[in-house]
Short mmCIF file of C-alpha atoms in Angstrom, two decimals:
data_model
loop_
_atom_site.label_atom_id
_atom_site.label_comp_id
_atom_site.label_asym_id
_atom_site.label_seq_id
_atom_site.Cartn_x
_atom_site.Cartn_y
_atom_site.Cartn_z
CA MET A 25 64.15 121.35 78.16
CA THR A 26 67.14 122.50 75.72
CA SER A 27 69.58 119.93 74.48
CA SER A 28 72.38 121.62 76.29
CA SER A 29 70.49 121.45 79.72
CA ALA A 30 69.54 117.90 79.18
CA ALA A 31 73.18 117.04 78.28
CA ALA A 32 74.29 118.80 81.47
CA GLU A 33 71.70 116.73 83.63
CA LEU A 34 72.85 113.67 82.04
CA ASN A 35 76.59 114.64 82.83
CA VAL A 36 75.77 115.19 86.47
CA ALA A 37 73.79 111.95 86.69
CA PHE A 38 76.82 110.15 85.07
CA ASN A 39 79.26 111.79 87.48
CA ASP A 40 77.06 110.93 90.47
CA VAL A 41 76.99 107.25 89.56
CA ASN A 42 80.86 107.29 89.22
CA ILE A 43 81.14 109.03 92.74
CA ALA A 44 78.72 106.46 94.17
CA SER A 45 80.64 103.54 92.87
CA LYS A 46 84.21 104.79 93.59
CA LYS A 47 85.67 101.92 95.59
CA LEU A 48 89.13 101.24 97.01
CA VAL A 49 89.91 97.45 97.88
CA LEU A 50 93.05 96.65 99.99
CA PHE A 51 94.34 93.16 100.15
CA ASP A 52 97.00 91.86 102.42
CA PHE A 53 99.17 89.38 100.34
CA ASP A 54 100.76 86.66 102.55
CA GLY A 55 98.19 84.27 103.88
CA THR A 56 95.24 86.17 102.50
CA ILE A 57 95.94 86.02 98.80
CA THR A 58 98.56 83.34 99.13
CA THR A 59 98.39 80.05 100.95
CA HIS A 60 101.97 80.42 102.40
CA ASP A 61 104.35 82.97 103.30
CA THR A 62 106.03 84.25 100.25
CA LEU A 63 109.28 85.46 102.02
CA ALA A 64 109.92 81.90 103.00
CA GLU A 65 108.76 80.60 99.78
CA PHE A 66 111.18 83.01 97.85
CA MET A 67 114.21 82.38 100.05
CA ILE A 68 113.83 78.62 99.26
CA TYR A 69 113.51 79.38 95.68
CA TYR A 70 116.49 81.78 95.69
CA HIS A 71 118.86 79.74 97.92
CA GLY A 72 117.56 76.22 97.91
CA LYS A 73 116.02 74.33 100.77
CA LEU A 74 119.11 73.20 102.64
CA LYS A 75 120.57 76.65 102.72
CA TYR A 76 117.14 78.03 103.87
CA LEU A 77 116.94 75.53 106.66
CA SER A 78 120.41 75.97 107.94
CA GLY A 79 119.76 79.59 108.04
CA LEU A 80 116.72 79.11 110.24
CA ALA A 81 118.89 76.93 112.60
CA LEU A 82 121.46 79.92 112.98
CA LEU A 83 118.68 82.59 113.47
CA SER A 84 116.79 80.57 115.89
CA PRO A 85 117.79 82.86 118.74
CA VAL A 86 116.59 85.74 116.83
CA LEU A 87 113.21 83.95 116.08
CA ALA A 88 112.82 83.30 119.85
CA MET A 89 113.34 86.92 120.60
CA TYR A 90 110.73 87.78 117.93
CA VAL A 91 108.31 85.28 119.32
CA THR A 92 108.72 86.49 122.81
CA LYS A 93 108.50 90.27 121.63
CA THR A 94 111.88 90.99 122.95
CA ILE A 95 112.66 92.51 119.54
CA PRO A 96 110.24 94.18 117.12
CA ASN A 97 109.02 92.63 113.91
CA TRP A 98 111.21 95.09 111.75
CA LYS A 99 114.43 94.21 113.48
CA ALA A 100 113.83 90.44 113.32
CA LYS A 101 113.32 90.93 109.69
CA GLU A 102 116.44 92.78 109.10
CA TYR A 103 118.44 89.96 110.74
CA PHE A 104 116.72 87.50 108.52
CA LEU A 105 117.39 89.57 105.31
CA LYS A 106 121.05 90.22 106.15
CA TRP A 107 121.74 86.59 106.57
CA TYR A 108 120.08 85.53 103.48
CA LEU A 109 120.59 88.56 101.13
CA LYS A 110 123.30 90.90 102.24
CA GLY A 111 125.59 91.54 99.49
CA GLU A 112 123.48 90.11 96.77
CA ASP A 113 123.55 91.87 93.44
CA ILE A 114 120.33 93.78 92.96
CA ILE A 115 120.07 92.95 89.25
CA ARG A 116 120.45 89.34 89.77
CA PHE A 117 118.11 89.56 92.59
CA ASN A 118 115.39 91.16 90.64
CA GLU A 119 115.76 88.59 87.77
CA LYS A 120 115.18 85.94 90.37
CA CYS A 121 112.17 87.75 91.81
CA MET A 122 110.71 87.84 88.21
CA GLU A 123 111.37 84.20 87.68
CA PHE A 124 109.67 83.50 91.14
CA THR A 125 106.56 85.24 89.94
CA MET A 126 106.58 83.54 86.59
CA LYS A 127 107.14 79.96 88.05
CA LYS A 128 106.14 79.86 91.60
CA ILE A 129 103.77 82.53 92.96
CA ASP A 130 100.72 81.27 90.95
CA SER A 131 100.81 77.86 92.52
CA LEU A 132 100.55 79.70 95.84
CA ILE A 133 97.45 81.97 95.01
CA ARG A 134 94.20 81.16 96.54
CA PRO A 135 91.61 80.72 93.68
CA GLN A 136 88.74 82.59 95.65
CA ALA A 137 91.04 85.38 96.43
CA LEU A 138 92.10 85.87 92.75
CA GLU A 139 88.35 85.55 91.80
CA ALA A 140 87.56 88.45 94.17
CA ILE A 141 90.25 90.57 92.89
CA LYS A 142 89.06 90.07 89.18
CA ARG A 143 85.59 90.80 90.24
CA TYR A 144 86.53 94.05 91.96
CA LYS A 145 88.57 95.09 88.84
CA SER A 146 85.66 94.31 86.42
CA GLU A 147 83.43 96.64 88.73
CA GLY A 148 86.00 99.41 88.21
CA ALA A 149 87.32 99.41 91.79
CA THR A 150 90.92 100.43 92.59
CA VAL A 151 92.52 97.54 93.97
CA ALA A 152 95.95 97.50 95.95
CA VAL A 153 98.10 94.75 97.55
CA VAL A 154 99.57 96.01 100.84
CA SER A 155 102.17 93.58 101.98
CA ALA A 156 105.07 93.37 104.59
CA SER A 157 106.89 91.23 101.87
CA ALA A 158 109.40 93.04 99.59
CA GLU A 159 108.02 94.84 96.79
CA ASN A 160 110.82 93.12 94.53
CA TRP A 161 108.77 89.82 94.28
CA VAL A 162 105.10 91.17 94.99
CA LYS A 163 105.10 93.93 92.62
CA PRO A 164 105.65 91.66 89.39
CA TRP A 165 102.54 89.63 90.27
CA CYS A 166 100.58 92.77 91.05
CA ASP A 167 101.69 94.29 87.72
CA LYS A 168 100.65 91.16 85.96
CA HIS A 169 96.99 91.46 87.27
CA GLY A 170 96.81 95.25 87.28
CA LEU A 171 96.98 95.96 90.96
CA ILE A 172 98.88 98.67 92.92
CA CYS A 173 101.61 97.30 95.05
CA LEU A 174 102.57 98.74 98.48
CA GLY A 175 105.21 96.79 100.11
CA THR A 176 108.36 96.72 102.20
CA LYS A 177 111.34 98.28 100.40
CA LEU A 178 114.98 96.78 100.50
CA GLU A 179 117.89 99.21 100.92
CA VAL A 180 120.43 99.01 97.98
CA LYS A 181 123.99 100.52 97.86
CA ASN A 182 126.38 100.13 95.12
CA ASN A 183 123.83 97.88 93.45
CA LYS A 184 124.18 95.51 96.41
CA ILE A 185 121.46 94.53 98.93
CA THR A 186 122.38 95.59 102.41
CA GLY A 187 119.81 93.63 104.35
CA ASN A 188 118.39 96.92 105.88
CA LEU A 189 115.00 98.33 105.04
CA THR A 190 114.39 101.51 103.27
CA GLY A 191 111.61 103.17 105.44
CA LYS A 192 109.66 101.10 107.78
CA ASN A 193 108.49 97.42 107.41
CA CYS A 194 105.04 97.46 105.77
CA TYR A 195 103.43 95.89 108.79
CA GLY A 196 100.79 96.95 111.24
CA ALA A 197 100.24 100.73 111.66
CA GLU A 198 102.74 101.26 108.77
CA LYS A 199 100.36 99.63 106.36
CA VAL A 200 97.90 102.62 106.99
CA CYS A 201 100.74 105.07 106.72
CA ARG A 202 101.51 103.68 103.27
CA ILE A 203 97.92 103.59 102.19
CA LYS A 204 97.31 107.28 103.19
CA GLU A 205 100.54 108.29 101.44
CA ARG A 206 99.25 106.66 98.23
CA PHE A 207 95.49 107.36 98.28
CA THR A 208 93.36 110.20 99.34
CA LEU A 209 90.72 108.20 101.18
CA THR A 210 88.01 110.96 101.18
CA GLU A 211 87.89 110.45 97.37
CA TYR A 212 86.46 106.92 97.94
CA ASN A 213 83.02 106.29 99.18
CA GLU A 214 83.69 102.85 100.08
CA VAL A 215 87.00 101.20 101.51
CA ILE A 216 87.14 97.44 101.69
CA ALA A 217 89.98 95.64 103.41
CA TYR A 218 91.06 91.90 103.37
CA GLY A 219 93.65 90.40 105.97
CA ASP A 220 94.57 87.45 108.01
CA THR A 221 96.86 88.33 110.90
CA SER A 222 97.36 90.94 113.64
CA GLY A 223 99.70 92.73 111.31
CA ASP A 224 96.53 93.67 109.28
CA LYS A 225 94.26 94.92 112.11
CA GLU A 226 95.05 98.55 111.69
CA MET A 227 94.35 98.24 107.92
CA LEU A 228 91.09 96.44 108.50
CA ALA A 229 90.02 99.14 110.99
CA LEU A 230 90.45 101.74 108.27
CA ALA A 231 87.95 100.21 106.12
CA HIS A 232 84.16 100.42 105.84
CA LYS A 233 83.88 96.64 105.35
CA GLN A 234 86.61 94.26 106.77
CA PHE A 235 87.20 90.53 105.91
CA TYR A 236 89.39 88.45 108.05
CA LYS A 237 90.64 85.21 106.71
CA PRO A 238 87.85 85.11 104.20
CA PHE A 239 89.31 82.61 101.79
CA ARG A 240 90.19 79.88 104.11
CA ASP A 241 88.68 76.37 103.42
#
């Protein structure tokens, strides 16, 4: 065997290993990686507990309609966002999101979830967080850990938050749409997904391996 043919065989073998080990891992964020819903935790951080609770009281009819499925998830979220965030300056908002990441989010992270993420990263897997929460406060945490972030996007006009969503709420079937927009799934020989609610069922069904509430005590 010539040196060139041996090198070619080694290159093929190396590529085969890479293909065989190419893995995409998808994590829901709230309740799966975290112990609490970060939308609520962020609003408390941003406005204070008193304003947050008073908002919940005023929004109780909307919450009741959501629980009884009179209105869809995304519409209830827009009511919520408009009450708490409409008219907020996007620069100040993003600064508070970064503060929230630095000062608060780590205390909400499930240790076993973070260990799993680090293990997958060490194996060379592509790891993405797919969340219904706004990218504004989820992405800084993802960036810190070298993860791809797919989250709900907030509409901004004239540097002010409107309370509307840009695109659809990243929940349920929309999670699958966002995943397929970002990734060519046929490039991965294994897709693994982690979730904890009915809003993750479509994402879980997409995967070769599914883990439901895996990090609960």
